[in-house]
Amino acid sequence: MASLAQEPGLVTITIDGTELQVPKGELVVESVKRLGREIPIFCYHPRMKPVGMCRMCLVEVGMKQPDGTVRMMPKPQAGCTLPASDNLVVITDSESVIADRRGVLEFLLINHPLDCPICDRGGECPLQNNTLFYGPSTTRYVEVKRHLPKAFPLSRHVTLDLERCIQCGRCVRFTEEISGDAQLAFLFRGAAMTPRTFELTDLDSKFSGNVIEICPVGALTSSDYRFRARPWDLETRPSTCLECANGCSVWFDHRGGKMVRINGRVNDAVNEEWTCDKGKFGHGYLNAPDRPAKPLIRKEDVLAAADWSTAYQQIVAHFEDGRTAVAGLVGAKVSNEDLFQFKRMFHRHFHSPNLDHRWTRILPSQTEGVRGLHGIDEVHTRIAEWESVNAALVVGNDLASDQPMVYLRLRKAWQRHGAKVVVISERPTYADHFASAVIRCEEGKLFEAVARLSAAVLQNREGADALRAALKPFAPDAKDRAAAEALKGEFFTVCSESVYAKPDGGKTVSALANLAVGTDNAQRFNLYPVGANDMGAALLGVHPGGQGMNTREILEGCIQGRIKSLWLLECDPFALWHDHQQVQDALENVEFLVVQTSAPNQAMQYASVVLPCCAHVEADGTYTNIERRVQKIEAIWRPKGDAKPSWKLFTELMLRMNPSRPIFEPSELMEMIIAEDESFAPAAYHNLEGNGACLPLGVDAGAQLFMEIYQ
Amino acid sequence: MIGEIARDVVRPILTGLKLTAKRLRRSKITVGYPEVKRELPPRTRWRHVLARYENGLEKCIGCSLCAGACPAKCIYVESAENTDEARFSPGERYAVRYEINMLRCIFCGYCQEACPTGAIVLRKDFELADYDRPDFIYTKEMLLEPLPIRQ
Ligand code: SF4
Ligand code: SF4
Ligand code: SF4
Ligand code: FES
């Protein structure tokens, strides 16, 4: 065969007689996939560095000589550590490769307990699959197998079966390379080698769930999922995690109307294939036995089941045209469609602007937020872009808790090309270990720390004299100056809205925006929301706007009697609001309280009417994540009891108050959203297949500084 | 005319009666069910039983392989972990719930074939009629062999 024309950066290799061009240095395991073939693997993982530990991927390798002959290497090579180079010849299907594979598998199975029938991995196990396709059908090993503890708890979530481990090192490498907590290491050598935490402490990681998924055998299993089902018992449906605002793609496994487990789903734009533990282990509430299934109405002192029409009647009586005496508060896991219809109902039929979705101590009004004071958008950077940043400033709570996927990408940026990261926080964070500078400030001193660092950064730069002058009172120390070295050029800022829960959060955000604007990095400024659909709520205007009351004012209004009727949509103020007493007083005093919820919560005790609503897995809807990616979640199972999707409930109520055209599908609501706000145009339902659609980011009105905070 | 009647009516009747008379001499092949029951062939596949080991432990380990093999999808297995205080089967895992919908079962025996421990076996009890549909859901308690009587 004639050689293909050589393109720069590409090399020509021959796999099983087929010549093809691949990027120079691509690993042979990957190149083989281009031909639709496969080399069996265990330890290799496409998102981690190859180590060549298991020898499952052995192939015959040779070099094509200038005279056209091929010189084969005397021994087989590991395909997962072999980079493609010009004239490489790879043979993946010769007699000797087949014999090698059989041998490797026979060795791996010598000490494997073969307890597949009771193993949680059975049915979806790479060791089973490889043995079936490439392994021997029987064993010649008759001696006693290695015996080790069977169910060794590594943490509350992860159980280790030491007998099943094939010592591939994937789990150890994950904690070193990806999550960065380096929690696992190999202990002992030879047959006794086992992955363990140091000193047998708990596997304390925010990403430990992933090691369960990447373990190629059933050695690491989920303690929650342990013995709950076999893979063929499960129904698996794609969905999106709503435990935080990153909106990771997940597989949702359910059985008999019960959520059984969550696995990561590949989505290179958001979560690659990872999940955080919050998401992976945090969906238990869907299985709560006491989820409301019927509307409940308070009769004397007890909540009694009622029918919808009575509930509607009471609600209409208390809310219709309630004007400033009615208010609504919203939680994070509410879809765009539900939010939009809720807002419409409040504006059109209750004539009330008192709506809010925020629960932080500081609730900036529209003129006080980043957009109001600084004229820049809150968000400029998409999640995937974080892996290519060169310098970043991380401020506030632990990035790994608030924005797990941004954290993983940023760490990747550090690992791949040494991105410089500066962390300012009050407590130790996950990002500390790879940060080039960590500024640890006292509780409540975040603003001062940011201001001092700003002063240090500006000392290295031209321009922004006004800002430099305003920062005079904040003298940087040596640490700040060292940190500022990392932020000499372009840098990205990331902070989460959880910073508004701190007393100086507003000033901190403003100081960060000033620093970004003053150093021409406004295009790289990010203040990400934390709740699943907080972004959607903000974009759809589920906030008080100019005239309405915010969360604090609404709660105070309830206590003072200015608010007569309150509607809680999928939120429990006791869990969300910092002042318990205030919540209790408010809910005790308000005359009429509607609690619309999919899971039982504490506010129900005070409710006049409880409306059951669908959890996100029970109704179609879209959600907007931190990078304004609108993702559609489809109903996976039927609602519990009489529960309804919230948008449907609002529609029915609105029809009762003012007969008009009914709405049958959430897609119609999305059309209405688009008609109202053009920026939602990409999110039309027909665009949302696959990984959803992104709304525009970085819509800046004209960056400006705001100096009053420094006085 | 008479000849025709003799040929087409009387002769066939007599031929039939002759056969009957001949057979009367042989012994019966029917039995007086339900008073009398016949021994069924050794490979008969009827009602399932969940077998036990001699020491009384359940053979079933709750692996759900039978449910996976069942073409009628009529087996439901839910498993849990054995503890030293409450041990049902050898090893780590046992079935807390084991149900077969006998209305859907086609008695193919695939479950028996799939079972790694020989726990689910189809035996000879074929008297499965009942009056209510819910009664055809055979639970683990109904399927389990009685505990062996200690000597
Ligand atoms: S526990 Fe699993 S992932 Fe870790 S080394 Fe053993 S086989 Fe590999
Ligand atoms: S006999 Fe066949 S149909 Fe009946 S339970 Fe077993 S596998 Fe299912
Ligand atoms: S009967 Fe056999 S195949 Fe079925 S769950 Fe029990 S052990 Fe597994
Ligand atoms: S996959 Fe290549 S050595 Fe393990």
Short mmCIF file of C-alpha atoms in Angstrom, two decimals, chain A residues 23-462:
data_model
loop_
_atom_site.label_atom_id
_atom_site.label_comp_id
_atom_site.label_asym_id
_atom_site.label_seq_id
_atom_site.Cartn_x
_atom_site.Cartn_y
_atom_site.Cartn_z
CA PRO A 23 -1.52 12.46 15.80
CA LYS A 24 2.06 11.94 16.86
CA GLY A 25 2.27 10.59 20.37
CA GLU A 26 -1.27 9.30 20.49
CA LEU A 27 -1.39 6.13 22.53
CA VAL A 28 -1.86 2.96 20.55
CA VAL A 29 -4.94 1.96 22.61
CA GLU A 30 -6.59 5.13 21.35
CA SER A 31 -5.42 4.80 17.75
CA VAL A 32 -6.87 1.32 17.54
CA LYS A 33 -10.31 2.71 18.34
CA ARG A 34 -10.16 4.71 15.12
CA LEU A 35 -10.41 1.46 13.23
CA GLY A 36 -13.36 0.36 15.32
CA ARG A 37 -11.18 -2.24 17.00
CA GLU A 38 -10.47 -2.63 20.64
CA ILE A 39 -7.56 -3.56 22.83
CA PRO A 40 -8.76 -4.91 26.16
CA ILE A 41 -7.65 -2.76 29.09
CA PHE A 42 -7.92 -2.53 32.84
CA CYS A 43 -5.60 0.08 34.24
CA TYR A 44 -5.67 2.52 31.33
CA HIS A 45 -8.24 5.31 31.61
CA PRO A 46 -8.55 7.89 28.84
CA ARG A 47 -8.67 10.75 31.33
CA MET A 48 -5.65 9.70 33.36
CA LYS A 49 -2.00 9.17 32.65
CA PRO A 50 -1.16 5.64 31.50
CA VAL A 51 0.86 3.48 33.88
CA GLY A 52 1.00 0.08 32.24
CA MET A 53 0.25 -1.87 35.41
CA CYS A 54 -2.09 -4.64 34.36
CA ARG A 55 -0.55 -5.84 31.06
CA MET A 56 -3.99 -6.57 29.65
CA CYS A 57 -3.28 -4.45 26.60
CA LEU A 58 -0.30 -6.38 25.27
CA VAL A 59 0.21 -6.12 21.51
CA GLU A 60 2.94 -7.08 19.11
CA VAL A 61 4.89 -4.10 17.92
CA GLY A 62 7.42 -3.54 15.18
CA MET A 63 9.06 -0.87 13.11
CA LYS A 64 8.83 -0.62 9.37
CA GLN A 65 12.34 -0.34 7.96
CA PRO A 66 13.24 1.88 5.00
CA ASP A 67 13.55 -1.21 2.82
CA GLY A 68 9.92 -2.12 3.53
CA THR A 69 10.57 -5.02 5.89
CA VAL A 70 9.20 -4.93 9.42
CA ARG A 71 11.42 -5.53 12.42
CA MET A 72 9.31 -6.86 15.25
CA MET A 73 10.25 -6.28 18.86
CA PRO A 74 11.12 -9.51 20.61
CA LYS A 75 8.48 -9.14 23.32
CA PRO A 76 4.92 -7.86 23.33
CA GLN A 77 4.43 -4.27 24.46
CA ALA A 78 1.73 -2.57 26.51
CA GLY A 79 -0.48 -0.68 24.06
CA CYS A 80 -1.58 1.82 26.68
CA THR A 81 1.91 3.24 27.22
CA LEU A 82 3.04 3.12 23.62
CA PRO A 83 2.90 6.44 21.78
CA ALA A 84 2.38 6.41 18.05
CA SER A 85 5.48 7.23 16.05
CA ASP A 86 6.22 7.07 12.35
CA ASN A 87 6.39 3.61 10.76
CA LEU A 88 5.08 1.88 13.87
CA VAL A 89 3.49 -1.48 13.15
CA VAL A 90 0.99 -2.86 15.64
CA ILE A 91 -0.55 -6.30 15.58
CA THR A 92 -3.53 -6.84 17.85
CA ASP A 93 -4.90 -10.15 16.66
CA SER A 94 -2.03 -12.58 16.22
CA GLU A 95 -1.90 -15.98 17.84
CA SER A 96 0.67 -14.83 20.34
CA VAL A 97 -1.33 -11.73 21.36
CA ILE A 98 -4.35 -13.92 21.94
CA ALA A 99 -2.24 -16.30 24.02
CA ASP A 100 -0.77 -13.37 25.96
CA ARG A 101 -4.19 -12.06 26.83
CA ARG A 102 -5.33 -15.45 27.96
CA GLY A 103 -2.27 -15.73 30.13
CA VAL A 104 -2.68 -12.31 31.70
CA LEU A 105 -6.30 -13.04 32.51
CA GLU A 106 -5.47 -16.42 33.94
CA PHE A 107 -2.98 -14.74 36.25
CA LEU A 108 -5.42 -12.03 37.25
CA LEU A 109 -8.04 -14.62 38.08
CA ILE A 110 -5.74 -16.74 40.20
CA ASN A 111 -6.52 -14.71 43.27
CA HIS A 112 -9.89 -13.38 42.21
CA PRO A 113 -12.65 -14.82 44.39
CA LEU A 114 -15.04 -15.23 41.42
CA ASP A 115 -17.99 -14.35 43.60
CA CYS A 116 -19.69 -12.68 40.65
CA PRO A 117 -23.20 -13.76 41.69
CA ILE A 118 -23.07 -11.60 44.80
CA CYS A 119 -20.80 -8.86 43.45
CA ASP A 120 -22.35 -5.48 42.77
CA ARG A 121 -20.27 -5.15 39.63
CA GLY A 122 -21.44 -8.46 38.19
CA GLY A 123 -23.13 -7.87 34.86
CA GLU A 124 -21.24 -4.69 34.06
CA CYS A 125 -17.75 -5.72 35.05
CA PRO A 126 -14.77 -5.18 32.73
CA LEU A 127 -13.07 -8.21 34.26
CA GLN A 128 -16.08 -10.37 33.43
CA ASN A 129 -16.27 -8.94 29.94
CA ASN A 130 -12.60 -9.28 29.16
CA THR A 131 -12.55 -12.81 30.52
CA LEU A 132 -15.54 -13.70 28.40
CA PHE A 133 -14.02 -12.31 25.21
CA TYR A 134 -10.32 -12.88 25.72
CA GLY A 135 -9.83 -15.15 28.68
CA PRO A 136 -9.54 -18.86 29.31
CA SER A 137 -12.75 -20.73 29.95
CA THR A 138 -11.41 -22.75 32.84
CA THR A 139 -8.68 -22.40 35.40
CA ARG A 140 -5.73 -24.64 36.07
CA TYR A 141 -5.23 -23.15 39.51
CA VAL A 142 -6.20 -25.56 42.25
CA GLU A 143 -4.28 -24.11 45.17
CA VAL A 144 -5.86 -22.01 47.91
CA LYS A 145 -6.71 -18.46 46.86
CA ARG A 146 -5.63 -15.36 48.71
CA HIS A 147 -8.03 -14.50 51.52
CA LEU A 148 -8.53 -10.95 52.68
CA PRO A 149 -11.29 -8.95 54.38
CA LYS A 150 -14.42 -8.96 52.23
CA ALA A 151 -16.34 -5.82 53.08
CA PHE A 152 -13.87 -3.26 54.29
CA PRO A 153 -15.50 0.16 54.70
CA LEU A 154 -13.22 2.85 53.27
CA SER A 155 -15.77 5.52 54.14
CA ARG A 156 -19.48 5.90 54.64
CA HIS A 157 -19.92 5.71 50.89
CA VAL A 158 -17.23 3.38 49.63
CA THR A 159 -16.73 -0.28 50.52
CA LEU A 160 -13.57 -2.11 49.53
CA ASP A 161 -13.49 -5.82 48.83
CA LEU A 162 -9.81 -6.58 49.03
CA GLU A 163 -10.08 -10.03 47.48
CA ARG A 164 -11.48 -8.71 44.24
CA CYS A 165 -8.89 -6.00 43.61
CA ILE A 166 -6.70 -6.57 40.56
CA GLN A 167 -4.27 -3.84 41.60
CA CYS A 168 -4.76 -1.70 38.54
CA GLY A 169 -4.20 1.53 40.45
CA ARG A 170 -7.04 3.42 38.83
CA CYS A 171 -8.49 4.44 42.19
CA VAL A 172 -5.14 5.54 43.57
CA ARG A 173 -4.39 7.52 40.45
CA PHE A 174 -7.80 9.15 40.46
CA THR A 175 -7.27 10.63 43.89
CA GLU A 176 -3.80 11.77 42.89
CA GLU A 177 -4.45 13.04 39.39
CA ILE A 178 -8.07 14.09 39.18
CA SER A 179 -9.58 14.92 42.56
CA GLY A 180 -6.22 15.87 44.02
CA ASP A 181 -6.94 14.76 47.56
CA ALA A 182 -4.42 11.90 47.30
CA GLN A 183 -6.46 9.88 49.75
CA LEU A 184 -5.57 6.42 48.51
CA ALA A 185 -2.24 4.70 48.17
CA PHE A 186 -1.04 1.15 47.70
CA LEU A 187 -0.04 -0.65 50.83
CA PHE A 188 2.30 -3.67 50.79
CA ARG A 189 3.60 -5.46 47.74
CA GLY A 190 2.85 -8.49 45.60
CA ALA A 191 -0.33 -10.42 46.24
CA ALA A 192 -0.85 -8.46 49.45
CA MET A 193 -0.87 -5.10 47.68
CA THR A 194 -4.07 -3.23 48.49
CA PRO A 195 -5.30 0.29 47.96
CA ARG A 196 -5.92 1.92 51.34
CA THR A 197 -6.20 5.29 52.94
CA PHE A 198 -3.20 6.42 54.92
CA GLU A 199 -3.27 5.21 58.52
CA LEU A 200 -6.66 3.62 57.75
CA THR A 201 -8.53 6.88 58.15
CA ASP A 202 -11.80 7.43 56.33
CA LEU A 203 -11.61 8.05 52.62
CA ASP A 204 -12.44 11.69 53.03
CA SER A 205 -13.04 13.11 49.59
CA LYS A 206 -15.60 15.21 47.80
CA PHE A 207 -15.21 13.02 44.72
CA SER A 208 -14.87 9.52 46.17
CA GLY A 209 -17.89 8.20 44.27
CA ASN A 210 -15.90 8.22 41.05
CA VAL A 211 -13.49 5.53 42.19
CA ILE A 212 -16.46 3.18 42.42
CA GLU A 213 -17.26 3.78 38.78
CA ILE A 214 -13.72 3.51 37.43
CA CYS A 215 -12.71 0.42 39.38
CA PRO A 216 -12.67 -2.25 36.66
CA VAL A 217 -13.80 -4.92 39.10
CA GLY A 218 -16.12 -5.01 42.07
CA ALA A 219 -13.41 -4.12 44.56
CA LEU A 220 -14.72 -0.63 45.22
CA THR A 221 -18.46 -0.57 45.59
CA SER A 222 -20.98 1.90 46.81
CA SER A 223 -22.14 1.30 50.37
CA ASP A 224 -25.53 2.76 49.52
CA TYR A 225 -26.03 0.61 46.45
CA ARG A 226 -24.54 -2.50 48.06
CA PHE A 227 -26.77 -5.49 47.25
CA ARG A 228 -29.68 -3.26 46.23
CA ALA A 229 -29.97 -4.51 42.67
CA ARG A 230 -28.18 -6.14 39.78
CA PRO A 231 -27.60 -4.17 36.60
CA TRP A 232 -30.26 -6.06 34.68
CA ASP A 233 -32.84 -5.24 37.34
CA LEU A 234 -32.35 -1.53 36.73
CA GLU A 235 -33.80 0.95 34.34
CA THR A 236 -31.23 3.49 33.32
CA ARG A 237 -32.21 6.91 32.06
CA PRO A 238 -30.16 9.98 31.27
CA SER A 239 -30.72 12.94 33.54
CA THR A 240 -29.03 15.93 35.09
CA CYS A 241 -27.92 16.26 38.68
CA LEU A 242 -29.56 19.09 40.58
CA GLU A 243 -27.55 19.02 43.77
CA CYS A 244 -25.58 22.07 42.72
CA ALA A 245 -25.59 24.58 39.91
CA ASN A 246 -23.02 22.78 37.73
CA GLY A 247 -25.69 20.56 36.28
CA CYS A 248 -23.63 17.42 35.69
CA SER A 249 -24.92 14.82 33.29
CA VAL A 250 -25.77 11.63 35.08
CA TRP A 251 -27.34 8.25 34.55
CA PHE A 252 -30.24 7.70 36.79
CA ASP A 253 -30.83 4.07 37.73
CA HIS A 254 -34.17 3.20 39.19
CA ARG A 255 -36.03 0.08 40.11
CA GLY A 256 -39.68 -0.19 41.02
CA GLY A 257 -40.17 3.56 41.42
CA LYS A 258 -37.13 3.92 43.66
CA MET A 259 -33.93 5.73 42.84
CA VAL A 260 -31.13 3.21 43.28
CA ARG A 261 -27.95 4.90 42.15
CA ILE A 262 -26.47 7.76 40.15
CA ASN A 263 -23.58 7.32 37.76
CA GLY A 264 -21.65 9.92 35.81
CA ARG A 265 -22.61 10.37 32.15
CA VAL A 266 -20.07 11.61 29.65
CA ASN A 267 -20.54 15.26 28.84
CA ASP A 268 -17.30 16.90 27.81
CA ALA A 269 -18.75 20.37 28.14
CA VAL A 270 -19.64 20.02 31.80
CA ASN A 271 -18.54 17.09 33.92
CA GLU A 272 -16.38 15.06 31.52
CA GLU A 273 -17.54 11.86 33.16
CA TRP A 274 -17.21 12.64 36.85
CA THR A 275 -19.69 13.31 39.59
CA CYS A 276 -19.16 14.80 42.99
CA ASP A 277 -20.26 12.93 46.10
CA LYS A 278 -23.00 15.44 46.81
CA GLY A 279 -24.60 14.46 43.55
CA LYS A 280 -23.76 10.79 43.49
CA PHE A 281 -25.00 10.01 46.97
CA GLY A 282 -27.43 12.85 47.48
CA HIS A 283 -30.66 11.77 45.87
CA GLY A 284 -32.06 9.74 48.74
CA TYR A 285 -34.85 12.23 49.38
CA LEU A 286 -36.59 10.96 46.25
CA ASN A 287 -37.22 7.68 48.08
CA ALA A 288 -38.52 9.29 51.25
CA PRO A 289 -41.54 7.25 52.34
CA ASP A 290 -43.50 10.27 53.59
CA ARG A 291 -43.50 12.40 50.47
CA PRO A 292 -46.79 14.28 50.19
CA ALA A 293 -49.04 12.55 47.69
CA LYS A 294 -52.27 14.51 48.08
CA PRO A 295 -53.15 18.14 48.73
CA LEU A 296 -53.45 18.69 52.47
CA ILE A 297 -55.57 21.37 54.08
CA ARG A 298 -55.38 22.40 57.69
CA LYS A 299 -58.59 21.68 59.58
CA GLU A 300 -58.32 22.97 63.10
CA ASP A 301 -54.91 21.70 64.04
CA VAL A 302 -54.25 18.88 61.66
CA LEU A 303 -53.45 18.66 58.00
CA ALA A 304 -56.08 16.54 56.31
CA ALA A 305 -56.08 15.16 52.79
CA ALA A 306 -58.32 17.15 50.50
CA ASP A 307 -59.05 17.44 46.81
CA TRP A 308 -57.44 19.86 44.44
CA SER A 309 -60.47 22.04 43.91
CA THR A 310 -60.87 22.83 47.60
CA ALA A 311 -57.19 23.65 47.81
CA TYR A 312 -57.42 25.85 44.73
CA GLN A 313 -60.47 27.59 46.14
CA GLN A 314 -58.70 28.49 49.35
CA ILE A 315 -55.60 29.64 47.54
CA VAL A 316 -57.51 31.84 45.14
CA ALA A 317 -59.43 33.33 48.06
CA HIS A 318 -56.22 34.30 49.82
CA PHE A 319 -53.97 35.23 46.95
CA GLU A 320 -56.01 36.64 44.11
CA ASP A 321 -55.27 40.31 43.72
CA GLY A 322 -53.43 40.18 47.03
CA ARG A 323 -51.04 42.92 45.85
CA THR A 324 -48.28 43.69 48.33
CA ALA A 325 -49.88 41.52 51.02
CA VAL A 326 -48.89 38.28 49.31
CA ALA A 327 -45.44 36.93 48.60
CA GLY A 328 -43.67 33.91 47.16
CA LEU A 329 -40.34 32.29 47.97
CA VAL A 330 -38.67 29.77 45.75
CA GLY A 331 -36.08 27.03 46.22
CA ALA A 332 -33.28 25.97 43.93
CA LYS A 333 -34.65 22.84 42.27
CA VAL A 334 -37.45 24.47 40.30
CA SER A 335 -37.45 24.29 36.53
CA ASN A 336 -37.39 27.32 34.26
CA GLU A 337 -40.93 26.60 33.14
CA ASP A 338 -42.23 26.36 36.70
CA LEU A 339 -40.44 29.57 37.67
CA PHE A 340 -41.76 31.42 34.67
CA GLN A 341 -45.34 30.37 35.29
CA PHE A 342 -45.02 31.12 39.02
CA LYS A 343 -43.81 34.60 38.22
CA ARG A 344 -46.58 35.15 35.70
CA MET A 345 -49.17 34.07 38.23
CA PHE A 346 -47.79 36.47 40.82
CA HIS A 347 -47.48 39.39 38.45
CA ARG A 348 -50.68 38.96 36.49
CA HIS A 349 -53.15 37.53 38.93
CA PHE A 350 -51.88 38.37 42.38
CA HIS A 351 -50.46 41.70 41.21
CA SER A 352 -47.60 41.18 43.59
CA PRO A 353 -43.91 41.81 42.91
CA ASN A 354 -42.88 40.07 46.16
CA LEU A 355 -40.89 37.15 44.82
CA ASP A 356 -37.42 35.94 45.65
CA HIS A 357 -35.29 32.86 45.12
CA ARG A 358 -32.25 33.94 47.16
CA TRP A 359 -31.59 32.82 50.71
CA THR A 360 -28.25 34.41 51.46
CA ARG A 361 -27.74 36.98 54.20
CA ILE A 362 -26.97 39.65 51.63
CA LEU A 363 -29.59 40.11 48.94
CA PRO A 364 -28.29 42.70 46.53
CA SER A 365 -30.98 44.61 44.70
CA GLN A 366 -30.64 45.09 40.99
CA THR A 367 -28.75 48.32 41.43
CA GLU A 368 -26.41 46.76 43.97
CA GLY A 369 -25.30 43.57 42.23
CA VAL A 370 -22.26 43.17 40.01
CA ARG A 371 -24.29 44.26 37.05
CA GLY A 372 -25.73 47.26 38.81
CA LEU A 373 -22.54 48.60 40.34
CA HIS A 374 -19.96 47.49 37.82
CA GLY A 375 -21.86 47.16 34.58
CA ILE A 376 -20.52 43.70 33.90
CA ASP A 377 -22.20 40.32 33.64
CA GLU A 378 -21.87 37.95 36.59
CA VAL A 379 -20.56 35.13 34.42
CA HIS A 380 -18.04 35.16 31.60
CA THR A 381 -16.38 31.75 31.59
CA ARG A 382 -17.82 28.40 30.61
CA ILE A 383 -16.96 25.33 32.65
CA ALA A 384 -14.82 23.70 29.95
CA GLU A 385 -12.81 26.89 29.51
CA TRP A 386 -11.39 26.54 32.99
CA GLU A 387 -9.05 23.78 31.93
CA SER A 388 -7.16 26.16 29.66
CA VAL A 389 -6.76 29.15 31.98
CA ASN A 390 -3.26 30.24 32.91
CA ALA A 391 -3.95 32.20 36.07
CA ALA A 392 -6.93 32.26 38.37
CA LEU A 393 -8.05 33.94 41.53
CA VAL A 394 -10.32 31.75 43.66
CA VAL A 395 -12.16 33.54 46.43
CA GLY A 396 -14.54 32.51 49.18
CA ASN A 397 -15.78 29.08 50.19
CA ASP A 398 -14.21 25.88 48.99
CA LEU A 399 -14.45 25.81 45.22
CA ALA A 400 -14.68 22.03 45.29
CA SER A 401 -17.90 22.26 47.31
CA ASP A 402 -19.55 25.15 45.54
CA GLN A 403 -18.47 24.44 41.95
CA PRO A 404 -17.06 20.91 41.88
CA MET A 405 -16.63 20.75 38.12
CA VAL A 406 -14.93 24.15 37.91
CA TYR A 407 -12.57 22.89 40.57
CA LEU A 408 -11.73 19.72 38.61
CA ARG A 409 -11.10 21.73 35.44
CA LEU A 410 -8.94 24.26 37.22
CA ARG A 411 -6.90 21.51 38.77
CA LYS A 412 -6.49 19.99 35.34
CA ALA A 413 -5.23 23.35 34.09
CA TRP A 414 -2.65 23.34 36.87
CA GLN A 415 -1.66 19.76 36.21
CA ARG A 416 -1.50 20.04 32.43
CA HIS A 417 0.22 23.36 32.00
CA GLY A 418 0.93 24.70 35.46
CA ALA A 419 -1.82 27.26 35.76
CA LYS A 420 -1.11 29.68 38.61
CA VAL A 421 -3.87 29.80 41.15
CA VAL A 422 -4.32 32.17 44.06
CA VAL A 423 -6.76 31.17 46.77
CA ILE A 424 -8.25 33.61 49.25
CA SER A 425 -10.42 31.94 51.83
CA GLU A 426 -11.21 31.85 55.49
CA ARG A 427 -10.87 28.09 55.85
CA PRO A 428 -8.66 25.46 54.24
CA THR A 429 -9.92 24.52 50.81
CA TYR A 430 -9.37 21.72 48.35
CA ALA A 431 -7.60 24.02 45.93
CA ASP A 432 -4.89 24.93 48.47
CA HIS A 433 -2.61 22.04 47.56
CA PHE A 434 -2.02 23.21 44.02
CA ALA A 435 -2.36 26.94 44.54
CA SER A 436 0.78 28.94 43.98
CA ALA A 437 -0.33 31.23 46.79
CA VAL A 438 -2.88 30.78 49.55
CA ILE A 439 -4.10 33.76 51.51
CA ARG A 440 -5.86 32.54 54.60
CA CYS A 441 -7.76 35.31 56.33
CA GLU A 442 -9.70 35.43 59.56
CA GLU A 443 -13.44 34.81 59.57
CA GLY A 444 -15.21 37.89 58.30
CA LYS A 445 -12.05 39.45 56.88
CA LEU A 446 -12.47 38.29 53.30
CA PHE A 447 -13.04 41.78 52.01
CA GLU A 448 -9.85 43.15 53.56
CA ALA A 449 -7.87 40.24 52.14
CA VAL A 450 -9.21 40.88 48.65
CA ALA A 451 -8.54 44.60 48.97
CA ARG A 452 -4.94 44.02 50.09
CA LEU A 453 -4.32 41.60 47.27
CA SER A 454 -5.87 44.12 44.84
CA ALA A 455 -3.43 46.74 46.06
CA ALA A 456 -0.53 44.34 45.56
CA VAL A 457 -1.71 43.36 42.08
CA LEU A 458 -2.08 46.98 41.05
CA GLN A 459 1.43 47.80 42.21
CA ASN A 460 2.70 45.65 39.37
CA ARG A 461 0.57 47.36 36.76
CA GLU A 462 0.02 50.55 34.89
#
